[in-house]
CSV table of C-alpha atoms and ligand atoms in Angstrom, one decimal:
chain,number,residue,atom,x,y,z
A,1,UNK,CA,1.2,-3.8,24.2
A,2,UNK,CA,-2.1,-2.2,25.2
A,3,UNK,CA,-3.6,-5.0,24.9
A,4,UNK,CA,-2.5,-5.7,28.8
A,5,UNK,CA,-2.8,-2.3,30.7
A,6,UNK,CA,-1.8,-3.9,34.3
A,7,UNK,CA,-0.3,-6.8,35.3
A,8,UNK,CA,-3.0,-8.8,36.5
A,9,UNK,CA,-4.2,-8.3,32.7
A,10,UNK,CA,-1.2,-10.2,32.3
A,11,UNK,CA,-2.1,-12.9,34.9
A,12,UNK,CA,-5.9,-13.3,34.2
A,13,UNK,CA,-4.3,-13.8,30.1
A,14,UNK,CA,-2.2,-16.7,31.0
A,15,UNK,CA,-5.1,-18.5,33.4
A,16,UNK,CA,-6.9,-18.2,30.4
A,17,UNK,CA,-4.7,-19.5,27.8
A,18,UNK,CA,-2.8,-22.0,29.7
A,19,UNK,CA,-4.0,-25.7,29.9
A,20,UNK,CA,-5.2,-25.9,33.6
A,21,UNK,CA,-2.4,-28.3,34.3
A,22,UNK,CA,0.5,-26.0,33.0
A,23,UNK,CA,-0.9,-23.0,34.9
A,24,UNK,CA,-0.9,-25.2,38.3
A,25,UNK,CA,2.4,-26.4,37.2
A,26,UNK,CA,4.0,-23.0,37.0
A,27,UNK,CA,1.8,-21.8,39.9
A,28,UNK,CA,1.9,-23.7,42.3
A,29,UNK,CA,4.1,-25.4,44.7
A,30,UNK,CA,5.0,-28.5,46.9
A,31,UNK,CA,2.7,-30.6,49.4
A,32,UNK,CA,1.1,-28.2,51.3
A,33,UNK,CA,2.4,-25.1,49.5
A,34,UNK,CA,3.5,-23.8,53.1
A,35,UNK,CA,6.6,-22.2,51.5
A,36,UNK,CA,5.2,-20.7,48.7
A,37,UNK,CA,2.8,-18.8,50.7
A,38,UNK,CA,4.9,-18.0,53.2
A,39,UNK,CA,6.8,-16.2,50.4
A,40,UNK,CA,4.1,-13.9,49.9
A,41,UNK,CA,3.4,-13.5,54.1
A,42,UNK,CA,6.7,-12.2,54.3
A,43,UNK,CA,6.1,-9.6,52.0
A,44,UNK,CA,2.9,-8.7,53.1
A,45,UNK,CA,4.3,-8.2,56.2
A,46,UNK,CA,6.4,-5.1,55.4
A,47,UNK,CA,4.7,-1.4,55.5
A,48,UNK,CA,6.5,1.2,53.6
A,49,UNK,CA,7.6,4.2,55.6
A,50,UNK,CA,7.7,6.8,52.7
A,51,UNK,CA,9.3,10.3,53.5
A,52,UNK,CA,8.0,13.5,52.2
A,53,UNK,CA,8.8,17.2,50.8
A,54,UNK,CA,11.9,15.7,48.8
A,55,UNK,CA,12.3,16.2,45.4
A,56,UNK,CA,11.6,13.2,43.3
A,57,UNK,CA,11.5,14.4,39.8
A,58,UNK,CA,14.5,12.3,39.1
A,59,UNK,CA,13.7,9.1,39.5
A,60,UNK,CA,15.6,6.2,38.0
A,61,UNK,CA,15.5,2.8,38.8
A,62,UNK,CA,18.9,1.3,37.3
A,63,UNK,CA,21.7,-0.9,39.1
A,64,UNK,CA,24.5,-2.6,38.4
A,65,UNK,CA,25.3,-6.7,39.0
A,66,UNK,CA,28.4,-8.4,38.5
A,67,UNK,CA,29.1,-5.7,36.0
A,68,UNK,CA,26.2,-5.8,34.2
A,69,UNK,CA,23.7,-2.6,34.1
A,70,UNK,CA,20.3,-3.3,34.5
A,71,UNK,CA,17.2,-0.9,34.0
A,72,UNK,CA,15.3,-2.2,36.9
A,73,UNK,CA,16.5,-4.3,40.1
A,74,UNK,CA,14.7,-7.3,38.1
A,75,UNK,CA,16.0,-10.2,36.7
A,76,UNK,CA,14.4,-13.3,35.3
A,77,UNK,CA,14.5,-16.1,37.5
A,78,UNK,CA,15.9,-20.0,35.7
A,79,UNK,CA,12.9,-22.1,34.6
A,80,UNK,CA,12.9,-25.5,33.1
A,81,UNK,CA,10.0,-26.0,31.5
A,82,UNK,CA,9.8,-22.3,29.4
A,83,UNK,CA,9.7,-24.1,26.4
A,84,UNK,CA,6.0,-25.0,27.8
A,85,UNK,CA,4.9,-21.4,27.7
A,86,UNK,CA,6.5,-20.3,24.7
A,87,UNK,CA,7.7,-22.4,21.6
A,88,UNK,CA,10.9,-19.8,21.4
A,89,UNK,CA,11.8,-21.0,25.2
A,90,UNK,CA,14.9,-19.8,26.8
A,91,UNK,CA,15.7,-17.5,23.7
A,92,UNK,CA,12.5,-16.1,24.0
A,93,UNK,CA,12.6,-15.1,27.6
A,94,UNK,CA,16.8,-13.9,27.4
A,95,UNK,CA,16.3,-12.0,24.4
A,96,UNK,CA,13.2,-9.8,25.4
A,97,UNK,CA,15.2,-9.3,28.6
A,98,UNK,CA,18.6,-7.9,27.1
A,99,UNK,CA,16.1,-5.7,24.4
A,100,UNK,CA,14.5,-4.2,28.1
A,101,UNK,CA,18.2,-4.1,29.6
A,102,UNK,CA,17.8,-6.7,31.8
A,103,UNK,CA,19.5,-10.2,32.6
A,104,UNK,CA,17.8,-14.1,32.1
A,105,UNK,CA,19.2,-16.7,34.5
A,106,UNK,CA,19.7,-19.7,31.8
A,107,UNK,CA,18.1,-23.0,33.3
A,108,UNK,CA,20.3,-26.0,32.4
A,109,UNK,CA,16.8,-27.6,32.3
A,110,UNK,CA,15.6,-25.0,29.7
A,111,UNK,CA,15.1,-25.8,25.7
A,112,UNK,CA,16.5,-24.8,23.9
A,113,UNK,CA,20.6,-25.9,25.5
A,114,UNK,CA,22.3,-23.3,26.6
A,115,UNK,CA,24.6,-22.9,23.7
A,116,UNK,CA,21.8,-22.2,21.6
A,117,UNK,CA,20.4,-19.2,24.2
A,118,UNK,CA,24.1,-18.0,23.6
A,119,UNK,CA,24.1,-18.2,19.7
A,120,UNK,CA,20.8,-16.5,19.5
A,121,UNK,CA,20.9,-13.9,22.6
A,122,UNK,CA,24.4,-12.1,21.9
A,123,UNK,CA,23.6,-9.9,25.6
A,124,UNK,CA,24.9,-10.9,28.9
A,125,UNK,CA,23.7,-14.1,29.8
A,126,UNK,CA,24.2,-16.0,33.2
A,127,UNK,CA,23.6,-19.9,33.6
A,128,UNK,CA,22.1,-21.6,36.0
A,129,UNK,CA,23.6,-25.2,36.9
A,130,UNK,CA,22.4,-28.1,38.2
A,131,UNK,CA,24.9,-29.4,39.6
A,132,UNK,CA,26.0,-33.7,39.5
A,133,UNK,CA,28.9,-35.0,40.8
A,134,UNK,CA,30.6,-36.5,38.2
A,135,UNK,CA,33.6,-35.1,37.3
A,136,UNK,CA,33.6,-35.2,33.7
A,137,UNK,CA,30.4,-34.4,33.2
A,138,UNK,CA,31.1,-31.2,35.4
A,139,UNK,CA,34.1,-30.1,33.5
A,140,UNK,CA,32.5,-30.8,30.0
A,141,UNK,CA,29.9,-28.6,31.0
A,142,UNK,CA,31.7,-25.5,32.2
A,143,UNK,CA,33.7,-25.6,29.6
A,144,UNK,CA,30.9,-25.6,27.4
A,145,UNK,CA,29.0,-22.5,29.5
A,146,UNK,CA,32.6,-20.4,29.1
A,147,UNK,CA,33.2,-20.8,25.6
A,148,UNK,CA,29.3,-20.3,24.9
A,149,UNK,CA,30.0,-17.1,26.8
A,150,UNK,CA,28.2,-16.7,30.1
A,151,UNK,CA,28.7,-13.9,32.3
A,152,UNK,CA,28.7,-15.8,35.2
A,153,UNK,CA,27.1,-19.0,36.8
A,154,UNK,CA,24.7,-19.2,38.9
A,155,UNK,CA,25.0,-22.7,41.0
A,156,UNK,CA,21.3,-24.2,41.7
A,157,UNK,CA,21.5,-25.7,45.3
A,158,UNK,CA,18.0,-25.8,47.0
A,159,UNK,CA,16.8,-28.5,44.7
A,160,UNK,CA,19.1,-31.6,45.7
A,161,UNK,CA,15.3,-33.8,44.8
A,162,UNK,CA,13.1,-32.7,43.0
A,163,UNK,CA,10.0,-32.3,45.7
A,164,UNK,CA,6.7,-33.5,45.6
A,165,UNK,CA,4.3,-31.1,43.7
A,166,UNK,CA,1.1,-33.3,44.3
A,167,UNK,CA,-1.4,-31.0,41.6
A,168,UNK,CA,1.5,-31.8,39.1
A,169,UNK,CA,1.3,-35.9,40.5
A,170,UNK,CA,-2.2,-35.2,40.1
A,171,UNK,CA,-2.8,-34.1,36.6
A,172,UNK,CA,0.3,-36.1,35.0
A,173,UNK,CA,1.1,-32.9,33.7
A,174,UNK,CA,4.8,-33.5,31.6
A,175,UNK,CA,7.4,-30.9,32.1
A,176,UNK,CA,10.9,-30.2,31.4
A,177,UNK,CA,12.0,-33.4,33.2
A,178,UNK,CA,9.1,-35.3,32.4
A,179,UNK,CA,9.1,-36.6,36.0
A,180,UNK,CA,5.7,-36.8,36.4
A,181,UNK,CA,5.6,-40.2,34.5
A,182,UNK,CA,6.7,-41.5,37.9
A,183,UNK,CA,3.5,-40.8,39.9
A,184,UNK,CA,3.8,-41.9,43.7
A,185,UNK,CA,7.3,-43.4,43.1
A,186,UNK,CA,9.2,-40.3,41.7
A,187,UNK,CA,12.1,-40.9,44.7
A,188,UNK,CA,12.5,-44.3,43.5
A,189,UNK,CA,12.7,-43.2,40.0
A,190,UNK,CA,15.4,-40.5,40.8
A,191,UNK,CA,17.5,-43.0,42.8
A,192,UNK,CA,17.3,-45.2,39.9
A,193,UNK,CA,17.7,-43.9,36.6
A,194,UNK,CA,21.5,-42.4,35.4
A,195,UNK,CA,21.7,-39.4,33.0
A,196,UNK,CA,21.5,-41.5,29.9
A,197,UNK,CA,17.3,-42.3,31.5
A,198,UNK,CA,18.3,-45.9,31.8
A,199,UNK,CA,21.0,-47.1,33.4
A,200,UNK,CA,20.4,-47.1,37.7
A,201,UNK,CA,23.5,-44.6,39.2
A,202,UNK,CA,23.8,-42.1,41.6
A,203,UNK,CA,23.6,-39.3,38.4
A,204,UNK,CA,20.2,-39.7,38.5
A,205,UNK,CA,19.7,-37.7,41.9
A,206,UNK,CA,19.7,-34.1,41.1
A,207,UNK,CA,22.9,-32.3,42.8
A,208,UNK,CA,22.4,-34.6,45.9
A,209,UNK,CA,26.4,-34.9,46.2
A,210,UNK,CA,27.1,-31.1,45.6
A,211,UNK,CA,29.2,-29.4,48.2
A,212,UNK,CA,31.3,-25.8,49.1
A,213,UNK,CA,34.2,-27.9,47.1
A,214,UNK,CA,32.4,-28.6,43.8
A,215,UNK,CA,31.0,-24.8,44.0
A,216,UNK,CA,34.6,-24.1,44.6
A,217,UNK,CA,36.0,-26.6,41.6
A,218,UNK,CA,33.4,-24.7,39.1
A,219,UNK,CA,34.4,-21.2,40.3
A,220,UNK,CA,38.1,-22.2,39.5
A,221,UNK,CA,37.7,-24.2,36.3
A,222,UNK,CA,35.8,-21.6,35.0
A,223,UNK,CA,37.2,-18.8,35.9
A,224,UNK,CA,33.4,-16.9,36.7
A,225,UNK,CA,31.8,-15.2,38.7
A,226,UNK,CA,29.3,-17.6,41.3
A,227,UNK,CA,25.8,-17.1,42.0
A,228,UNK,CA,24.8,-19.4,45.2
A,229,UNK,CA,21.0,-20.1,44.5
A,230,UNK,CA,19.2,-21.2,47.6
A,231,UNK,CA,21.1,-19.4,50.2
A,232,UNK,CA,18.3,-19.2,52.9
A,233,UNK,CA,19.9,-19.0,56.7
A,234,UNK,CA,23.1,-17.0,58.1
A,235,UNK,CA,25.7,-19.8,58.3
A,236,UNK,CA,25.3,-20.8,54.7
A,237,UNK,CA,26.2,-17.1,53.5
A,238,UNK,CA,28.6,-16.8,55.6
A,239,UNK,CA,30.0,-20.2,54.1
A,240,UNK,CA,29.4,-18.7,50.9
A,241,UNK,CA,31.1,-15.7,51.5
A,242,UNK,CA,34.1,-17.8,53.0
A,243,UNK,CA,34.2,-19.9,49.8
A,244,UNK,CA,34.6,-16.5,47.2
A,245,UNK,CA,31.0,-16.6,46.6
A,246,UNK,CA,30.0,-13.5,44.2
A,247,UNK,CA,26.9,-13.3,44.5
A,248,UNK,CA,24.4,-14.8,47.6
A,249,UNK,CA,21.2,-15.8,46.0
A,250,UNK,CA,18.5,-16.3,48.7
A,251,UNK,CA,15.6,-18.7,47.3
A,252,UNK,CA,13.6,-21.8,48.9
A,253,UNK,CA,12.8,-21.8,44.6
A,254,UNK,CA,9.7,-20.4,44.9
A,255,UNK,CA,7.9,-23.1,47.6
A,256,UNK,CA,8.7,-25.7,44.8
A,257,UNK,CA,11.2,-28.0,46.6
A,258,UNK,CA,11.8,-27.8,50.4
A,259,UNK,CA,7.5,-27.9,52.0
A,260,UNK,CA,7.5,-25.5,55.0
A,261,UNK,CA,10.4,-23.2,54.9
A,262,UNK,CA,10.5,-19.3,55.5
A,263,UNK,CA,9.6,-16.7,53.6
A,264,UNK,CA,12.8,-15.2,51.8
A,265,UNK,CA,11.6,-11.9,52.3
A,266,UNK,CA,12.0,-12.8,55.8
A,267,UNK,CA,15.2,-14.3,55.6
A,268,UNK,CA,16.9,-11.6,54.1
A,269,UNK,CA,18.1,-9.3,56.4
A,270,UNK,CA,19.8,-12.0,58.4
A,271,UNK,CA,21.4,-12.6,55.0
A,272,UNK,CA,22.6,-9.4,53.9
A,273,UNK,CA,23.6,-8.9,57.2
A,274,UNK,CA,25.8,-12.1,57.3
A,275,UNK,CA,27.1,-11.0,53.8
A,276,UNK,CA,28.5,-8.0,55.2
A,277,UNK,CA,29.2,-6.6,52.2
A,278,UNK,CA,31.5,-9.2,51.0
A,279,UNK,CA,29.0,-10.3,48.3
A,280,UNK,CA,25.9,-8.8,46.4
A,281,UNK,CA,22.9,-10.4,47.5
A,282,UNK,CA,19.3,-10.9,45.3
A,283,UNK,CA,16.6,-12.7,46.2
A,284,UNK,CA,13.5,-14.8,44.9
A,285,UNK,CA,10.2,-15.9,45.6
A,286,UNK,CA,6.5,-14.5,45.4
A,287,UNK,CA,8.0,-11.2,43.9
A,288,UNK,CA,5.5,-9.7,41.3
A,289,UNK,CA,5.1,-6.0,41.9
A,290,UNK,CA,7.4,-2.7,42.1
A,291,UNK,CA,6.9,-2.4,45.3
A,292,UNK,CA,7.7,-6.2,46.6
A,293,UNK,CA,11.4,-5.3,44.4
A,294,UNK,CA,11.3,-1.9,46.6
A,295,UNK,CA,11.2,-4.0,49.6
A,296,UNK,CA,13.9,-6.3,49.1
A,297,UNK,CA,15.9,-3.3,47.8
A,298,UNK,CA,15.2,-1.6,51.3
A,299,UNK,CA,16.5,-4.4,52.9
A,300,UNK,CA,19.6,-4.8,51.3
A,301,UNK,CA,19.1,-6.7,48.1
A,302,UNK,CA,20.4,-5.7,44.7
A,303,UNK,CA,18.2,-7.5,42.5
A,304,UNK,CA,15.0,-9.7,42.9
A,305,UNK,CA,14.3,-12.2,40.1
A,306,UNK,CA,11.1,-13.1,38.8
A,307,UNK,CA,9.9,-16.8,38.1
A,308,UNK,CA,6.1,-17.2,38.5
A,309,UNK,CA,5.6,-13.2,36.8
A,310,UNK,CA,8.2,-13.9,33.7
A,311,UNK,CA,6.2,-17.8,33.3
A,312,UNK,CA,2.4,-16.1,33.0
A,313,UNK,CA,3.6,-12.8,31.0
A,314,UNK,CA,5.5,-14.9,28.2
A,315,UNK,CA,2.5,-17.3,28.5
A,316,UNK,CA,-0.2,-14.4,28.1
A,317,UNK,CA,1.6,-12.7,25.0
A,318,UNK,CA,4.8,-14.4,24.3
A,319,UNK,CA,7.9,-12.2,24.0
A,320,UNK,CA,5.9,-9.1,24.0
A,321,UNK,CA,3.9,-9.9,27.0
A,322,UNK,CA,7.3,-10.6,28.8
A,323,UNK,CA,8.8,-6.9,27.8
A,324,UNK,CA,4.9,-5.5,28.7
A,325,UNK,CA,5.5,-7.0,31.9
A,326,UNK,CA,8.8,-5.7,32.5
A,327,UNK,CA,7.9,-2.0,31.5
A,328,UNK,CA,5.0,-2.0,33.7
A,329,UNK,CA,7.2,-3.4,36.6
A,330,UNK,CA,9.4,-0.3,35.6
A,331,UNK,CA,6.5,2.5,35.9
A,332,UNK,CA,5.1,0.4,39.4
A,333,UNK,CA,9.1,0.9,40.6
A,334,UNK,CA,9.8,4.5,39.2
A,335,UNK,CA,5.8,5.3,40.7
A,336,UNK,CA,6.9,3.7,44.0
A,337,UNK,CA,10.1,5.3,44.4
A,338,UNK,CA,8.9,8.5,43.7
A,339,UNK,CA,6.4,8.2,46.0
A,340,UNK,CA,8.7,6.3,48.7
A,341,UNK,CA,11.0,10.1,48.5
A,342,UNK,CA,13.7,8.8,46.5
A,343,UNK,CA,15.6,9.3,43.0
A,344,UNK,CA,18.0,6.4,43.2
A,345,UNK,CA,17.4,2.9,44.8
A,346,UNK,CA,21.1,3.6,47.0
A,347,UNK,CA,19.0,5.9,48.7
A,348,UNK,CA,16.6,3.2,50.1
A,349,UNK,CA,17.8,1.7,53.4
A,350,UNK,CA,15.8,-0.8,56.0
A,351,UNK,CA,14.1,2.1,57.6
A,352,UNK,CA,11.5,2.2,54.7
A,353,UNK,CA,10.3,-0.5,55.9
A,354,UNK,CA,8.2,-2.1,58.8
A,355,UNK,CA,7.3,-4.9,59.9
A,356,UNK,CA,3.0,-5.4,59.9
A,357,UNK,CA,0.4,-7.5,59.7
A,358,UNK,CA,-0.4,-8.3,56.3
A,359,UNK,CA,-4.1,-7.6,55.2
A,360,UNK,CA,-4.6,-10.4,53.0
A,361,UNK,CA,-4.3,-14.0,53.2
A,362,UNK,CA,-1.1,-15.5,51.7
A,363,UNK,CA,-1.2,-16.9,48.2
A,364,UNK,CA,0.8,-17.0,44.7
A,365,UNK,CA,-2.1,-14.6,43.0
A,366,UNK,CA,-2.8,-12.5,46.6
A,367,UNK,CA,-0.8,-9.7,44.8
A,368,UNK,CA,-3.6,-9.5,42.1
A,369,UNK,CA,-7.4,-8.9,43.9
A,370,UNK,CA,-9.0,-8.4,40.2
A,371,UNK,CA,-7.4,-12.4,39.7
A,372,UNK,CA,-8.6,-13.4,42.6
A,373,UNK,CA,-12.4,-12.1,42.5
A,374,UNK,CA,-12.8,-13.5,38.9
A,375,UNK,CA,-11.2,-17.0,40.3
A,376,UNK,CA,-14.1,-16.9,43.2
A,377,UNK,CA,-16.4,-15.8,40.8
A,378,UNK,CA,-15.7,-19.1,38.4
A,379,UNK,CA,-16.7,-21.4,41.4
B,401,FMN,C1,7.8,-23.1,36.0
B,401,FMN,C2,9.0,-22.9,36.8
B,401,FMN,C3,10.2,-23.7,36.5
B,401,FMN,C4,11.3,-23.5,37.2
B,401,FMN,N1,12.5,-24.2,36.9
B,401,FMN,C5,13.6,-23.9,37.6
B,401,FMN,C6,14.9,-24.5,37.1
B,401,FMN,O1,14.9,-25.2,36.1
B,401,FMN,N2,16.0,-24.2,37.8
B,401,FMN,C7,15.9,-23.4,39.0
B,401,FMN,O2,17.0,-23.2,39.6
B,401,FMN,N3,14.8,-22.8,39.4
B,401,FMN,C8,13.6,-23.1,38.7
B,401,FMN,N4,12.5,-22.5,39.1
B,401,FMN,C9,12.5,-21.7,40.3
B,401,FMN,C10,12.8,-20.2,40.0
B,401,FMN,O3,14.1,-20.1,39.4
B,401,FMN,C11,12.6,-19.3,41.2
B,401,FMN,O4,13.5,-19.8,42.2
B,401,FMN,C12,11.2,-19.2,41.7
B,401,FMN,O5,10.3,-19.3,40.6
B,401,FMN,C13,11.0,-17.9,42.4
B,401,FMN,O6,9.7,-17.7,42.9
B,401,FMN,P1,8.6,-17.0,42.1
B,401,FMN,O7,8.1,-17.9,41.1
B,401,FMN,O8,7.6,-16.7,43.1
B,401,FMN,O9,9.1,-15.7,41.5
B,401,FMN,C14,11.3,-22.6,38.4
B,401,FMN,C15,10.2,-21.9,38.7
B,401,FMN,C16,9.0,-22.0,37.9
B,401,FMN,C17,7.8,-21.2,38.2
């Protein structure tokens, strides 16, 4: 699709076409955004220390996660509201990634259900669940995931409330969840309301009552691989590894729930190093170019998975804006490699790496100056 020749083509497409509250919604993030740009700090904050007079004329960027081959160390992260940014939603998104050769994290907030995704996405699939306590509800629904499937499921746990996004409060915008209806009171509502939206019951508090044991009764029932999603200290992956977690998933969900938490970037060596192998490890969070997914790959991660990137490329040109985005991601990685003095990402190791100060000042669109100058230029 020439019609976006870089990824902040991409970006500047989506500001553009986006209602102003849908492009704050994806974004964006909670109170004062502290997380979110620390996401990007911790990036920033890594030089590369390439090495030279090597052969690199045989580059390839493919890996391999619970079994699955990917082209590039990039997955797409689980979002909610997709159906927002395109009208094909979830099938959209997991059906351009299996036609790259790449995986979609299912939300169990995305439209259409996850059965559907299934039916119309015949690839590898993994699902992402909210967790609730309730037994039957529980069972009912890994059952479902199974016999839809899945590859594997990925168990949400950094987003026991849902946070308070104030632009969203703000501009009443309606997502997913709808759970801006609620403006000022949103705790209240979520204390309140049971999974039927009426009836007041503990349901209504997203995976406040999840623990190591319901991870542990979902890995068992189901009989699939687990994803931990939110792992973001030591003693958790350790946990996780304890409790026959597959794969540690480090996230603070893109500085949209917990205000003032640490970059991931940051986080991860601490993680990889407390996985010690045991399990993979991938990370989230302000990743948008080849060489933040080079990063993370030097410090131990196998994948990284998009959320804010795959939300603005399928809003800027729908399916085909989403596999634009991930073969430029594939030329930045393959150009960056290369130029890093390797042919395979096992090659890269922490000592490409270096801790700096970063040059710019931390935010969700720092990654794309051209963005950011027409953005200024609009005031
Ligand atoms: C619009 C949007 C909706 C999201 N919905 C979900 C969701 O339903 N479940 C979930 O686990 N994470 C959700 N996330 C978080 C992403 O899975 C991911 O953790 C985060 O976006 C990573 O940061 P990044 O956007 O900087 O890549 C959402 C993110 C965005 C941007």
């Amino acid at each position: 699709m020439s019609e976006f020749p870089t990824l902040q083509d991409i970006v500047w497409a989506a500001r553009e076409k986006l209602p102003r509250s849908v492009w704050d919604f994806v974004t964006f993030g909670t109170e004062t955004e502290t997380s979110l740009r620390r996401n990007r700090r911790s990036l920033d904050s890594l030089a590369f220390v390439p090495r030279v007079m090597r052969d690199v004329s045989e580059v390839q960027p493919d890996t391999c996660l619970l079994g699955i081959n990917l082209r590039i160390p990039v997955m797409l992260a689980p979002v909610g509201s997709i159906a927002l940014l395109d009208p094909a939603g979830a099938v959209a998104a997991a059906r351009t990634a299996q036609s790259f050769g790449t995986v979609q994290i299912v939300s169990g907030f995305a439209a259409p259900d996850y059965a559907t995704v299934a039916r119309e996405c015949p690839g590898p699939l993994i699902y992402a669940l909210h967790p609730r306590a309730e037994q039957p509800f529980l069972n009912e629904l890994v059952d479902g995931v199974v016999a839809a499937g899945y590859r594997a499921i990925a168990f949400v746990s950094e987003a026991a409330y849902y946070s308070r996004r104030e632009r969203d409060l703000m501009s009443q915008v309606q997502t997913a969840g709808k759970r801006a209806r609620s403006y000022g009171s949103y705790l209240a509502q979520q204390r309140s309301e049971g999974s039927d939206g009426k009836s007041p019951s503990k349901e209504g508090l997203l995976g406040t009552m999840a623990t190591w044991e319901m991870l542990q009764r979902v890995k068992e029932r189901s009989g699939l691989p687990v994803v931990l999603k939110g792992v973001t200290c030591a003693a958790d992956a350790r946990l996780a590894v304890e409790h026959g977690v597959d794969v540690i998933y480090v996230s603070n969900h893109g500085g949209r729930a917990l205000d003032h938490a640490r970059g991931t970037a940051q986080v991860l060596p601490e993680i990889v190093d407390a996985a010690g192998g045991k399990a993979d490890v991938i990370i989230d969070g302000g990743f948008v170019r080849g060489t933040d997914v080079l990063k993370a790959v030097s410090l131990g991660a196998k994948a990284v998975c998009m959320g804010r990137m795959q939300s603005w490329a399928l809003a800027a040109g729908g399916p085909d804006g989403l596999m634009r985005m991930l073969e430029l991601l594939e030329e930045e990685i393959i150009i960056g490699m290369g130029l890093l003095g390797v042919n395979r990402l096992s090659e890269l190791d922490p000592s490409y790496v270096e801790k700096v100060e970063p040059v710019v000042m931390p935010h969700p669109l720092s990654a794309f100056p051209v963005v950011m100058e027409r953005i200024a230029a609009e005031r």
